[in-house]
Amino acid sequence: MSLRKQTPSDFLKQIIGRPVVVKLNSGVDYRGVLACLDGYMNIALEQTEEYVNGQLKNKYGDAFIRGNNGNYYSFCYCTL
């Protein structure tokens, strides 16, 4: 079995179109489908939900999160 080294950029390209969770520095979570991102970790999400203290607060069609606001990024095997 051969192991192929993968860069973070390669990994992120593979998860476009998949559900992700982005936790902001403020503690607010955004969950949605990753539409695109750039080298600064600016992220566009679709079907976005905003959670505050674990409680759903808002639903957005599309959302843009500036890279310097993100504290934690998670790829999840879940459905939205």
PDB file of N, CA, C and O in Angstrom:
ATOM      1  N   MET A   1       0.840  -1.170   0.000  1.00  0.00           N
ATOM      2  CA  MET A   1       0.000   0.000   0.000  1.00  0.00           C
ATOM      3  C   MET A   1       0.883   1.230   0.000  1.00  0.00           C
ATOM      4  O   MET A   1       1.745   1.382   0.842  1.00  0.00           O
ATOM      5  N   SER A   2       0.667   2.130  -0.946  1.00  0.00           N
ATOM      6  CA  SER A   2       1.488   3.335  -1.002  1.00  0.00           C
ATOM      7  C   SER A   2       0.709   4.510  -0.421  1.00  0.00           C
ATOM      8  O   SER A   2      -0.474   4.690  -0.679  1.00  0.00           O
ATOM      9  N   LEU A   3       1.385   5.288   0.369  1.00  0.00           N
ATOM     10  CA  LEU A   3       0.786   6.479   0.954  1.00  0.00           C
ATOM     11  C   LEU A   3       1.210   7.683   0.135  1.00  0.00           C
ATOM     12  O   LEU A   3       2.386   7.865  -0.142  1.00  0.00           O
ATOM     13  N   ARG A   4       0.266   8.476  -0.236  1.00  0.00           N
ATOM     14  CA  ARG A   4       0.540   9.668  -1.019  1.00  0.00           C
ATOM     15  C   ARG A   4       0.465  10.884  -0.117  1.00  0.00           C
ATOM     16  O   ARG A   4      -0.521  11.070   0.591  1.00  0.00           O
ATOM     17  N   LYS A   5       1.497  11.692  -0.128  1.00  0.00           N
ATOM     18  CA  LYS A   5       1.463  12.912   0.681  1.00  0.00           C
ATOM     19  C   LYS A   5       0.497  13.895   0.052  1.00  0.00           C
ATOM     20  O   LYS A   5       0.407  14.011  -1.157  1.00  0.00           O
ATOM     21  N   GLN A   6      -0.216  14.577   0.918  1.00  0.00           N
ATOM     22  CA  GLN A   6      -1.236  15.502   0.456  1.00  0.00           C
ATOM     23  C   GLN A   6      -1.016  16.848   1.140  1.00  0.00           C
ATOM     24  O   GLN A   6      -0.795  16.909   2.343  1.00  0.00           O
ATOM     25  N   THR A   7      -1.100  17.909   0.380  1.00  0.00           N
ATOM     26  CA  THR A   7      -0.966  19.242   0.952  1.00  0.00           C
ATOM     27  C   THR A   7      -2.315  19.670   1.522  1.00  0.00           C
ATOM     28  O   THR A   7      -3.365  19.132   1.127  1.00  0.00           O
ATOM     29  N   PRO A   8      -2.331  20.652   2.423  1.00  0.00           N
ATOM     30  CA  PRO A   8      -3.616  21.165   2.918  1.00  0.00           C
ATOM     31  C   PRO A   8      -4.499  21.673   1.781  1.00  0.00           C
ATOM     32  O   PRO A   8      -5.710  21.485   1.806  1.00  0.00           O
ATOM     33  N   SER A   9      -3.880  22.280   0.784  1.00  0.00           N
ATOM     34  CA  SER A   9      -4.641  22.777  -0.360  1.00  0.00           C
ATOM     35  C   SER A   9      -5.327  21.638  -1.103  1.00  0.00           C
ATOM     36  O   SER A   9      -6.490  21.752  -1.507  1.00  0.00           O
ATOM     37  N   ASP A  10      -4.633  20.519  -1.268  1.00  0.00           N
ATOM     38  CA  ASP A  10      -5.228  19.344  -1.916  1.00  0.00           C
ATOM     39  C   ASP A  10      -6.435  18.852  -1.129  1.00  0.00           C
ATOM     40  O   ASP A  10      -7.478  18.528  -1.699  1.00  0.00           O
ATOM     41  N   PHE A  11      -6.286  18.790   0.183  1.00  0.00           N
ATOM     42  CA  PHE A  11      -7.386  18.333   1.036  1.00  0.00           C
ATOM     43  C   PHE A  11      -8.591  19.256   0.910  1.00  0.00           C
ATOM     44  O   PHE A  11      -9.725  18.808   0.745  1.00  0.00           O
ATOM     45  N   LEU A  12      -8.350  20.564   0.975  1.00  0.00           N
ATOM     46  CA  LEU A  12      -9.457  21.513   0.918  1.00  0.00           C
ATOM     47  C   LEU A  12     -10.178  21.454  -0.425  1.00  0.00           C
ATOM     48  O   LEU A  12     -11.399  21.586  -0.476  1.00  0.00           O
ATOM     49  N   LYS A  13      -9.463  21.223  -1.504  1.00  0.00           N
ATOM     50  CA  LYS A  13     -10.101  21.077  -2.811  1.00  0.00           C
ATOM     51  C   LYS A  13     -11.029  19.865  -2.833  1.00  0.00           C
ATOM     52  O   LYS A  13     -12.056  19.878  -3.503  1.00  0.00           O
ATOM     53  N   GLN A  14     -10.674  18.824  -2.090  1.00  0.00           N
ATOM     54  CA  GLN A  14     -11.486  17.604  -2.060  1.00  0.00           C
ATOM     55  C   GLN A  14     -12.792  17.777  -1.295  1.00  0.00           C
ATOM     56  O   GLN A  14     -13.741  17.050  -1.534  1.00  0.00           O
ATOM     57  N   ILE A  15     -12.839  18.723  -0.351  1.00  0.00           N
ATOM     58  CA  ILE A  15     -14.049  18.854   0.462  1.00  0.00           C
ATOM     59  C   ILE A  15     -14.998  19.937  -0.030  1.00  0.00           C
ATOM     60  O   ILE A  15     -16.030  20.179   0.595  1.00  0.00           O
ATOM     61  N   ILE A  16     -14.684  20.590  -1.144  1.00  0.00           N
ATOM     62  CA  ILE A  16     -15.633  21.547  -1.710  1.00  0.00           C
ATOM     63  C   ILE A  16     -16.896  20.786  -2.076  1.00  0.00           C
ATOM     64  O   ILE A  16     -16.852  19.701  -2.658  1.00  0.00           O
ATOM     65  N   GLY A  17     -18.030  21.336  -1.669  1.00  0.00           N
ATOM     66  CA  GLY A  17     -19.311  20.676  -1.888  1.00  0.00           C
ATOM     67  C   GLY A  17     -19.736  19.796  -0.733  1.00  0.00           C
ATOM     68  O   GLY A  17     -20.802  19.192  -0.769  1.00  0.00           O
ATOM     69  N   ARG A  18     -18.913  19.729   0.313  1.00  0.00           N
ATOM     70  CA  ARG A  18     -19.214  18.907   1.492  1.00  0.00           C
ATOM     71  C   ARG A  18     -19.606  19.794   2.677  1.00  0.00           C
ATOM     72  O   ARG A  18     -19.214  20.959   2.755  1.00  0.00           O
ATOM     73  N   PRO A  19     -20.348  19.249   3.636  1.00  0.00           N
ATOM     74  CA  PRO A  19     -20.700  20.009   4.844  1.00  0.00           C
ATOM     75  C   PRO A  19     -19.463  20.309   5.698  1.00  0.00           C
ATOM     76  O   PRO A  19     -18.594  19.450   5.858  1.00  0.00           O
ATOM     77  N   VAL A  20     -19.401  21.542   6.215  1.00  0.00           N
ATOM     78  CA  VAL A  20     -18.305  21.958   7.096  1.00  0.00           C
ATOM     79  C   VAL A  20     -18.867  22.765   8.260  1.00  0.00           C
ATOM     80  O   VAL A  20     -19.992  23.254   8.206  1.00  0.00           O
ATOM     81  N   VAL A  21     -18.054  22.871   9.302  1.00  0.00           N
ATOM     82  CA  VAL A  21     -18.368  23.727  10.446  1.00  0.00           C
ATOM     83  C   VAL A  21     -17.226  24.712  10.600  1.00  0.00           C
ATOM     84  O   VAL A  21     -16.065  24.317  10.602  1.00  0.00           O
ATOM     85  N   VAL A  22     -17.567  25.998  10.703  1.00  0.00           N
ATOM     86  CA  VAL A  22     -16.568  27.034  10.932  1.00  0.00           C
ATOM     87  C   VAL A  22     -16.911  27.714  12.244  1.00  0.00           C
ATOM     88  O   VAL A  22     -18.011  28.243  12.408  1.00  0.00           O
ATOM     89  N   LYS A  23     -15.988  27.657  13.196  1.00  0.00           N
ATOM     90  CA  LYS A  23     -16.192  28.311  14.488  1.00  0.00           C
ATOM     91  C   LYS A  23     -15.406  29.617  14.468  1.00  0.00           C
ATOM     92  O   LYS A  23     -14.197  29.616  14.236  1.00  0.00           O
ATOM     93  N   LEU A  24     -16.090  30.722  14.695  1.00  0.00           N
ATOM     94  CA  LEU A  24     -15.443  32.023  14.682  1.00  0.00           C
ATOM     95  C   LEU A  24     -14.754  32.319  16.007  1.00  0.00           C
ATOM     96  O   LEU A  24     -15.030  31.674  17.023  1.00  0.00           O
ATOM     97  N   ASN A  25     -13.891  33.318  15.983  1.00  0.00           N
ATOM     98  CA  ASN A  25     -13.207  33.748  17.207  1.00  0.00           C
ATOM     99  C   ASN A  25     -14.213  34.152  18.281  1.00  0.00           C
ATOM    100  O   ASN A  25     -13.946  34.019  19.468  1.00  0.00           O
ATOM    101  N   SER A  26     -15.384  34.623  17.871  1.00  0.00           N
ATOM    102  CA  SER A  26     -16.421  35.049  18.815  1.00  0.00           C
ATOM    103  C   SER A  26     -17.139  33.866  19.465  1.00  0.00           C
ATOM    104  O   SER A  26     -17.921  34.055  20.388  1.00  0.00           O
ATOM    105  N   GLY A  27     -16.921  32.652  18.944  1.00  0.00           N
ATOM    106  CA  GLY A  27     -17.585  31.472  19.493  1.00  0.00           C
ATOM    107  C   GLY A  27     -18.799  31.042  18.698  1.00  0.00           C
ATOM    108  O   GLY A  27     -19.367  29.980  18.949  1.00  0.00           O
ATOM    109  N   VAL A  28     -19.227  31.845  17.742  1.00  0.00           N
ATOM    110  CA  VAL A  28     -20.377  31.507  16.906  1.00  0.00           C
ATOM    111  C   VAL A  28     -19.958  30.454  15.880  1.00  0.00           C
ATOM    112  O   VAL A  28     -18.867  30.528  15.316  1.00  0.00           O
ATOM    113  N   ASP A  29     -20.826  29.455  15.652  1.00  0.00           N
ATOM    114  CA  ASP A  29     -20.570  28.415  14.662  1.00  0.00           C
ATOM    115  C   ASP A  29     -21.407  28.674  13.423  1.00  0.00           C
ATOM    116  O   ASP A  29     -22.578  29.045  13.525  1.00  0.00           O
ATOM    117  N   TYR A  30     -20.808  28.448  12.264  1.00  0.00           N
ATOM    118  CA  TYR A  30     -21.537  28.460  11.002  1.00  0.00           C
ATOM    119  C   TYR A  30     -21.383  27.093  10.384  1.00  0.00           C
ATOM    120  O   TYR A  30     -20.278  26.589  10.252  1.00  0.00           O
ATOM    121  N   ARG A  31     -22.499  26.504  10.012  1.00  0.00           N
ATOM    122  CA  ARG A  31     -22.501  25.176   9.393  1.00  0.00           C
ATOM    123  C   ARG A  31     -23.144  25.309   8.029  1.00  0.00           C
ATOM    124  O   ARG A  31     -24.201  25.912   7.890  1.00  0.00           O
ATOM    125  N   GLY A  32     -22.478  24.749   7.039  1.00  0.00           N
ATOM    126  CA  GLY A  32     -23.012  24.832   5.693  1.00  0.00           C
ATOM    127  C   GLY A  32     -22.192  23.996   4.735  1.00  0.00           C
ATOM    128  O   GLY A  32     -21.275  23.272   5.134  1.00  0.00           O
ATOM    129  N   VAL A  33     -22.516  24.123   3.471  1.00  0.00           N
ATOM    130  CA  VAL A  33     -21.818  23.400   2.422  1.00  0.00           C
ATOM    131  C   VAL A  33     -20.734  24.313   1.858  1.00  0.00           C
ATOM    132  O   VAL A  33     -21.018  25.445   1.452  1.00  0.00           O
ATOM    133  N   LEU A  34     -19.504  23.829   1.861  1.00  0.00           N
ATOM    134  CA  LEU A  34     -18.379  24.618   1.381  1.00  0.00           C
ATOM    135  C   LEU A  34     -18.493  24.843  -0.119  1.00  0.00           C
ATOM    136  O   LEU A  34     -18.479  23.895  -0.898  1.00  0.00           O
ATOM    137  N   ALA A  35     -18.646  26.116  -0.515  1.00  0.00           N
ATOM    138  CA  ALA A  35     -18.773  26.453  -1.931  1.00  0.00           C
ATOM    139  C   ALA A  35     -17.401  26.759  -2.531  1.00  0.00           C
ATOM    140  O   ALA A  35     -17.085  26.295  -3.623  1.00  0.00           O
ATOM    141  N   CYS A  36     -16.592  27.547  -1.828  1.00  0.00           N
ATOM    142  CA  CYS A  36     -15.242  27.851  -2.301  1.00  0.00           C
ATOM    143  C   CYS A  36     -14.446  28.506  -1.178  1.00  0.00           C
ATOM    144  O   CYS A  36     -14.995  28.918  -0.165  1.00  0.00           O
ATOM    145  N   LEU A  37     -13.142  28.553  -1.374  1.00  0.00           N
ATOM    146  CA  LEU A  37     -12.261  29.214  -0.431  1.00  0.00           C
ATOM    147  C   LEU A  37     -11.010  29.648  -1.172  1.00  0.00           C
ATOM    148  O   LEU A  37     -10.737  29.189  -2.276  1.00  0.00           O
ATOM    149  N   ASP A  38     -10.258  30.565  -0.547  1.00  0.00           N
ATOM    150  CA  ASP A  38      -9.034  31.031  -1.176  1.00  0.00           C
ATOM    151  C   ASP A  38      -7.852  30.827  -0.242  1.00  0.00           C
ATOM    152  O   ASP A  38      -7.989  30.244   0.836  1.00  0.00           O
ATOM    153  N   GLY A  39      -6.697  31.304  -0.652  1.00  0.00           N
ATOM    154  CA  GLY A  39      -5.469  31.113   0.111  1.00  0.00           C
ATOM    155  C   GLY A  39      -5.451  31.827   1.449  1.00  0.00           C
ATOM    156  O   GLY A  39      -4.624  31.523   2.306  1.00  0.00           O
ATOM    157  N   TYR A  40      -6.347  32.775   1.653  1.00  0.00           N
ATOM    158  CA  TYR A  40      -6.449  33.486   2.931  1.00  0.00           C
ATOM    159  C   TYR A  40      -7.484  32.848   3.849  1.00  0.00           C
ATOM    160  O   TYR A  40      -7.812  33.401   4.890  1.00  0.00           O
ATOM    161  N   MET A  41      -8.021  31.708   3.448  1.00  0.00           N
ATOM    162  CA  MET A  41      -9.061  30.988   4.175  1.00  0.00           C
ATOM    163  C   MET A  41     -10.371  31.772   4.234  1.00  0.00           C
ATOM    164  O   MET A  41     -11.182  31.576   5.129  1.00  0.00           O
ATOM    165  N   ASN A  42     -10.594  32.687   3.262  1.00  0.00           N
ATOM    166  CA  ASN A  42     -11.920  33.269   3.093  1.00  0.00           C
ATOM    167  C   ASN A  42     -12.796  32.156   2.555  1.00  0.00           C
ATOM    168  O   ASN A  42     -12.396  31.423   1.646  1.00  0.00           O
ATOM    169  N   ILE A  43     -13.978  32.021   3.124  1.00  0.00           N
ATOM    170  CA  ILE A  43     -14.822  30.872   2.821  1.00  0.00           C
ATOM    171  C   ILE A  43     -16.208  31.328   2.389  1.00  0.00           C
ATOM    172  O   ILE A  43     -16.792  32.234   3.000  1.00  0.00           O
ATOM    173  N   ALA A  44     -16.724  30.699   1.357  1.00  0.00           N
ATOM    174  CA  ALA A  44     -18.113  30.890   0.954  1.00  0.00           C
ATOM    175  C   ALA A  44     -18.869  29.600   1.275  1.00  0.00           C
ATOM    176  O   ALA A  44     -18.427  28.509   0.916  1.00  0.00           O
ATOM    177  N   LEU A  45     -19.984  29.751   1.974  1.00  0.00           N
ATOM    178  CA  LEU A  45     -20.821  28.614   2.343  1.00  0.00           C
ATOM    179  C   LEU A  45     -22.198  28.764   1.711  1.00  0.00           C
ATOM    180  O   LEU A  45     -22.695  29.877   1.541  1.00  0.00           O
ATOM    181  N   GLU A  46     -22.819  27.646   1.423  1.00  0.00           N
ATOM    182  CA  GLU A  46     -24.200  27.594   0.974  1.00  0.00           C
ATOM    183  C   GLU A  46     -25.014  26.859   2.031  1.00  0.00           C
ATOM    184  O   GLU A  46     -24.459  26.110   2.831  1.00  0.00           O
ATOM    185  N   GLN A  47     -26.323  27.089   2.052  1.00  0.00           N
ATOM    186  CA  GLN A  47     -27.219  26.441   3.023  1.00  0.00           C
ATOM    187  C   GLN A  47     -26.685  26.640   4.443  1.00  0.00           C
ATOM    188  O   GLN A  47     -26.615  25.706   5.238  1.00  0.00           O
ATOM    189  N   THR A  48     -26.345  27.860   4.758  1.00  0.00           N
ATOM    190  CA  THR A  48     -25.647  28.172   6.001  1.00  0.00           C
ATOM    191  C   THR A  48     -26.605  28.319   7.179  1.00  0.00           C
ATOM    192  O   THR A  48     -27.657  28.940   7.065  1.00  0.00           O
ATOM    193  N   GLU A  49     -26.203  27.753   8.309  1.00  0.00           N
ATOM    194  CA  GLU A  49     -26.934  27.901   9.570  1.00  0.00           C
ATOM    195  C   GLU A  49     -25.997  28.502  10.598  1.00  0.00           C
ATOM    196  O   GLU A  49     -24.832  28.116  10.687  1.00  0.00           O
ATOM    197  N   GLU A  50     -26.513  29.434  11.387  1.00  0.00           N
ATOM    198  CA  GLU A  50     -25.728  30.096  12.426  1.00  0.00           C
ATOM    199  C   GLU A  50     -26.150  29.562  13.794  1.00  0.00           C
ATOM    200  O   GLU A  50     -27.344  29.554  14.112  1.00  0.00           O
ATOM    201  N   TYR A  51     -25.178  29.110  14.573  1.00  0.00           N
ATOM    202  CA  TYR A  51     -25.445  28.581  15.912  1.00  0.00           C
ATOM    203  C   TYR A  51     -24.723  29.426  16.949  1.00  0.00           C
ATOM    204  O   TYR A  51     -23.535  29.699  16.816  1.00  0.00           O
ATOM    205  N   VAL A  52     -25.452  29.811  17.984  1.00  0.00           N
ATOM    206  CA  VAL A  52     -24.879  30.540  19.111  1.00  0.00           C
ATOM    207  C   VAL A  52     -25.141  29.711  20.358  1.00  0.00           C
ATOM    208  O   VAL A  52     -26.289  29.366  20.645  1.00  0.00           O
ATOM    209  N   ASN A  53     -24.087  29.357  21.066  1.00  0.00           N
ATOM    210  CA  ASN A  53     -24.201  28.493  22.254  1.00  0.00           C
ATOM    211  C   ASN A  53     -24.950  27.205  21.940  1.00  0.00           C
ATOM    212  O   ASN A  53     -25.762  26.733  22.729  1.00  0.00           O
ATOM    213  N   GLY A  54     -24.711  26.660  20.753  1.00  0.00           N
ATOM    214  CA  GLY A  54     -25.330  25.397  20.368  1.00  0.00           C
ATOM    215  C   GLY A  54     -26.760  25.503  19.888  1.00  0.00           C
ATOM    216  O   GLY A  54     -27.361  24.507  19.501  1.00  0.00           O
ATOM    217  N   GLN A  55     -27.327  26.703  19.902  1.00  0.00           N
ATOM    218  CA  GLN A  55     -28.718  26.908  19.494  1.00  0.00           C
ATOM    219  C   GLN A  55     -28.775  27.542  18.110  1.00  0.00           C
ATOM    220  O   GLN A  55     -28.079  28.520  17.845  1.00  0.00           O
ATOM    221  N   LEU A  56     -29.620  26.994  17.232  1.00  0.00           N
ATOM    222  CA  LEU A  56     -29.799  27.560  15.903  1.00  0.00           C
ATOM    223  C   LEU A  56     -30.416  28.947  16.022  1.00  0.00           C
ATOM    224  O   LEU A  56     -31.460  29.116  16.639  1.00  0.00           O
ATOM    225  N   LYS A  57     -29.757  29.954  15.448  1.00  0.00           N
ATOM    226  CA  LYS A  57     -30.252  31.333  15.519  1.00  0.00           C
ATOM    227  C   LYS A  57     -30.770  31.838  14.182  1.00  0.00           C
ATOM    228  O   LYS A  57     -31.753  32.562  14.140  1.00  0.00           O
ATOM    229  N   ASN A  58     -30.072  31.524  13.093  1.00  0.00           N
ATOM    230  CA  ASN A  58     -30.466  32.013  11.765  1.00  0.00           C
ATOM    231  C   ASN A  58     -30.110  31.001  10.699  1.00  0.00           C
ATOM    232  O   ASN A  58     -29.212  30.184  10.880  1.00  0.00           O
ATOM    233  N   LYS A  59     -30.818  31.112   9.572  1.00  0.00           N
ATOM    234  CA  LYS A  59     -30.480  30.341   8.381  1.00  0.00           C
ATOM    235  C   LYS A  59     -30.265  31.332   7.251  1.00  0.00           C
ATOM    236  O   LYS A  59     -31.026  32.277   7.087  1.00  0.00           O
ATOM    237  N   TYR A  60     -29.197  31.114   6.501  1.00  0.00           N
ATOM    238  CA  TYR A  60     -28.854  31.976   5.377  1.00  0.00           C
ATOM    239  C   TYR A  60     -28.715  31.112   4.136  1.00  0.00           C
ATOM    240  O   TYR A  60     -28.282  29.963   4.215  1.00  0.00           O
ATOM    241  N   GLY A  61     -29.027  31.663   2.997  1.00  0.00           N
ATOM    242  CA  GLY A  61     -28.800  30.931   1.761  1.00  0.00           C
ATOM    243  C   GLY A  61     -27.303  30.787   1.523  1.00  0.00           C
ATOM    244  O   GLY A  61     -26.760  29.702   1.474  1.00  0.00           O
ATOM    245  N   ASP A  62     -26.624  31.930   1.404  1.00  0.00           N
ATOM    246  CA  ASP A  62     -25.184  31.966   1.190  1.00  0.00           C
ATOM    247  C   ASP A  62     -24.538  32.841   2.250  1.00  0.00           C
ATOM    248  O   ASP A  62     -25.157  33.789   2.735  1.00  0.00           O
ATOM    249  N   ALA A  63     -23.305  32.518   2.600  1.00  0.00           N
ATOM    250  CA  ALA A  63     -22.574  33.325   3.581  1.00  0.00           C
ATOM    251  C   ALA A  63     -21.105  33.372   3.186  1.00  0.00           C
ATOM    252  O   ALA A  63     -20.568  32.408   2.636  1.00  0.00           O
ATOM    253  N   PHE A  64     -20.488  34.499   3.465  1.00  0.00           N
ATOM    254  CA  PHE A  64     -19.059  34.676   3.230  1.00  0.00           C
ATOM    255  C   PHE A  64     -18.398  34.930   4.574  1.00  0.00           C
ATOM    256  O   PHE A  64     -18.819  35.818   5.318  1.00  0.00           O
ATOM    257  N   ILE A  65     -17.389  34.148   4.899  1.00  0.00           N
ATOM    258  CA  ILE A  65     -16.670  34.301   6.167  1.00  0.00           C
ATOM    259  C   ILE A  65     -15.235  34.689   5.858  1.00  0.00           C
ATOM    260  O   ILE A  65     -14.533  33.966   5.142  1.00  0.00           O
ATOM    261  N   ARG A  66     -14.839  35.812   6.384  1.00  0.00           N
ATOM    262  CA  ARG A  66     -13.482  36.297   6.172  1.00  0.00           C
ATOM    263  C   ARG A  66     -12.506  35.422   6.944  1.00  0.00           C
ATOM    264  O   ARG A  66     -12.735  35.083   8.101  1.00  0.00           O
ATOM    265  N   GLY A  67     -11.410  35.078   6.313  1.00  0.00           N
ATOM    266  CA  GLY A  67     -10.459  34.117   6.870  1.00  0.00           C
ATOM    267  C   GLY A  67      -9.917  34.463   8.236  1.00  0.00           C
ATOM    268  O   GLY A  67      -9.708  33.582   9.071  1.00  0.00           O
ATOM    269  N   ASN A  68      -9.690  35.741   8.520  1.00  0.00           N
ATOM    270  CA  ASN A  68      -9.102  36.089   9.815  1.00  0.00           C
ATOM    271  C   ASN A  68     -10.109  36.003  10.955  1.00  0.00           C
ATOM    272  O   ASN A  68      -9.746  36.138  12.115  1.00  0.00           O
ATOM    273  N   ASN A  69     -11.377  35.763  10.664  1.00  0.00           N
ATOM    274  CA  ASN A  69     -12.392  35.583  11.710  1.00  0.00           C
ATOM    275  C   ASN A  69     -12.516  34.138  12.155  1.00  0.00           C
ATOM    276  O   ASN A  69     -13.093  33.859  13.187  1.00  0.00           O
ATOM    277  N   GLY A  70     -11.997  33.222  11.353  1.00  0.00           N
ATOM    278  CA  GLY A  70     -12.136  31.803  11.673  1.00  0.00           C
ATOM    279  C   GLY A  70     -11.151  31.355  12.730  1.00  0.00           C
ATOM    280  O   GLY A  70      -9.987  31.715  12.716  1.00  0.00           O
ATOM    281  N   ASN A  71     -11.635  30.583  13.662  1.00  0.00           N
ATOM    282  CA  ASN A  71     -10.810  30.051  14.732  1.00  0.00           C
ATOM    283  C   ASN A  71     -10.630  28.547  14.562  1.00  0.00           C
ATOM    284  O   ASN A  71      -9.613  27.994  14.908  1.00  0.00           O
ATOM    285  N   TYR A  72     -11.639  27.898  13.994  1.00  0.00           N
ATOM    286  CA  TYR A  72     -11.663  26.437  13.909  1.00  0.00           C
ATOM    287  C   TYR A  72     -12.455  26.043  12.669  1.00  0.00           C
ATOM    288  O   TYR A  72     -13.531  26.571  12.429  1.00  0.00           O
ATOM    289  N   TYR A  73     -11.916  25.135  11.890  1.00  0.00           N
ATOM    290  CA  TYR A  73     -12.582  24.644  10.691  1.00  0.00           C
ATOM    291  C   TYR A  73     -12.686  23.130  10.801  1.00  0.00           C
ATOM    292  O   TYR A  73     -11.709  22.469  11.123  1.00  0.00           O
ATOM    293  N   SER A  74     -13.853  22.599  10.531  1.00  0.00           N
ATOM    294  CA  SER A  74     -14.048  21.164  10.660  1.00  0.00           C
ATOM    295  C   SER A  74     -14.815  20.629   9.465  1.00  0.00           C
ATOM    296  O   SER A  74     -15.829  21.189   9.060  1.00  0.00           O
ATOM    297  N   PHE A  75     -14.321  19.541   8.921  1.00  0.00           N
ATOM    298  CA  PHE A  75     -15.018  18.813   7.877  1.00  0.00           C
ATOM    299  C   PHE A  75     -15.822  17.737   8.573  1.00  0.00           C
ATOM    300  O   PHE A  75     -15.300  17.018   9.430  1.00  0.00           O
ATOM    301  N   CYS A  76     -17.090  17.641   8.271  1.00  0.00           N
ATOM    302  CA  CYS A  76     -17.907  16.649   8.974  1.00  0.00           C
ATOM    303  C   CYS A  76     -18.614  15.736   7.993  1.00  0.00           C
ATOM    304  O   CYS A  76     -18.950  16.136   6.884  1.00  0.00           O
ATOM    305  N   TYR A  77     -18.776  14.510   8.393  1.00  0.00           N
ATOM    306  CA  TYR A  77     -19.534  13.532   7.624  1.00  0.00           C
ATOM    307  C   TYR A  77     -20.970  13.588   8.106  1.00  0.00           C
ATOM    308  O   TYR A  77     -21.428  12.760   8.867  1.00  0.00           O
ATOM    309  N   CYS A  78     -21.668  14.636   7.712  1.00  0.00           N
ATOM    310  CA  CYS A  78     -23.038  14.812   8.174  1.00  0.00           C
ATOM    311  C   CYS A  78     -23.861  15.367   7.037  1.00  0.00           C
ATOM    312  O   CYS A  78     -23.347  15.782   6.019  1.00  0.00           O
ATOM    313  N   THR A  79     -25.155  15.395   7.228  1.00  0.00           N
ATOM    314  CA  THR A  79     -26.046  15.986   6.240  1.00  0.00           C
ATOM    315  C   THR A  79     -26.646  17.232   6.842  1.00  0.00           C
ATOM    316  O   THR A  79     -26.838  17.332   8.046  1.00  0.00           O
ATOM    317  N   LEU A  80     -26.933  18.183   5.979  1.00  0.00           N
ATOM    318  CA  LEU A  80     -27.551  19.422   6.450  1.00  0.00           C
ATOM    319  C   LEU A  80     -29.009  19.439   6.054  1.00  0.00           C
ATOM    320  O   LEU A  80     -29.425  18.881   5.121  1.00  0.00           O
TER     321      LEU A  80
END
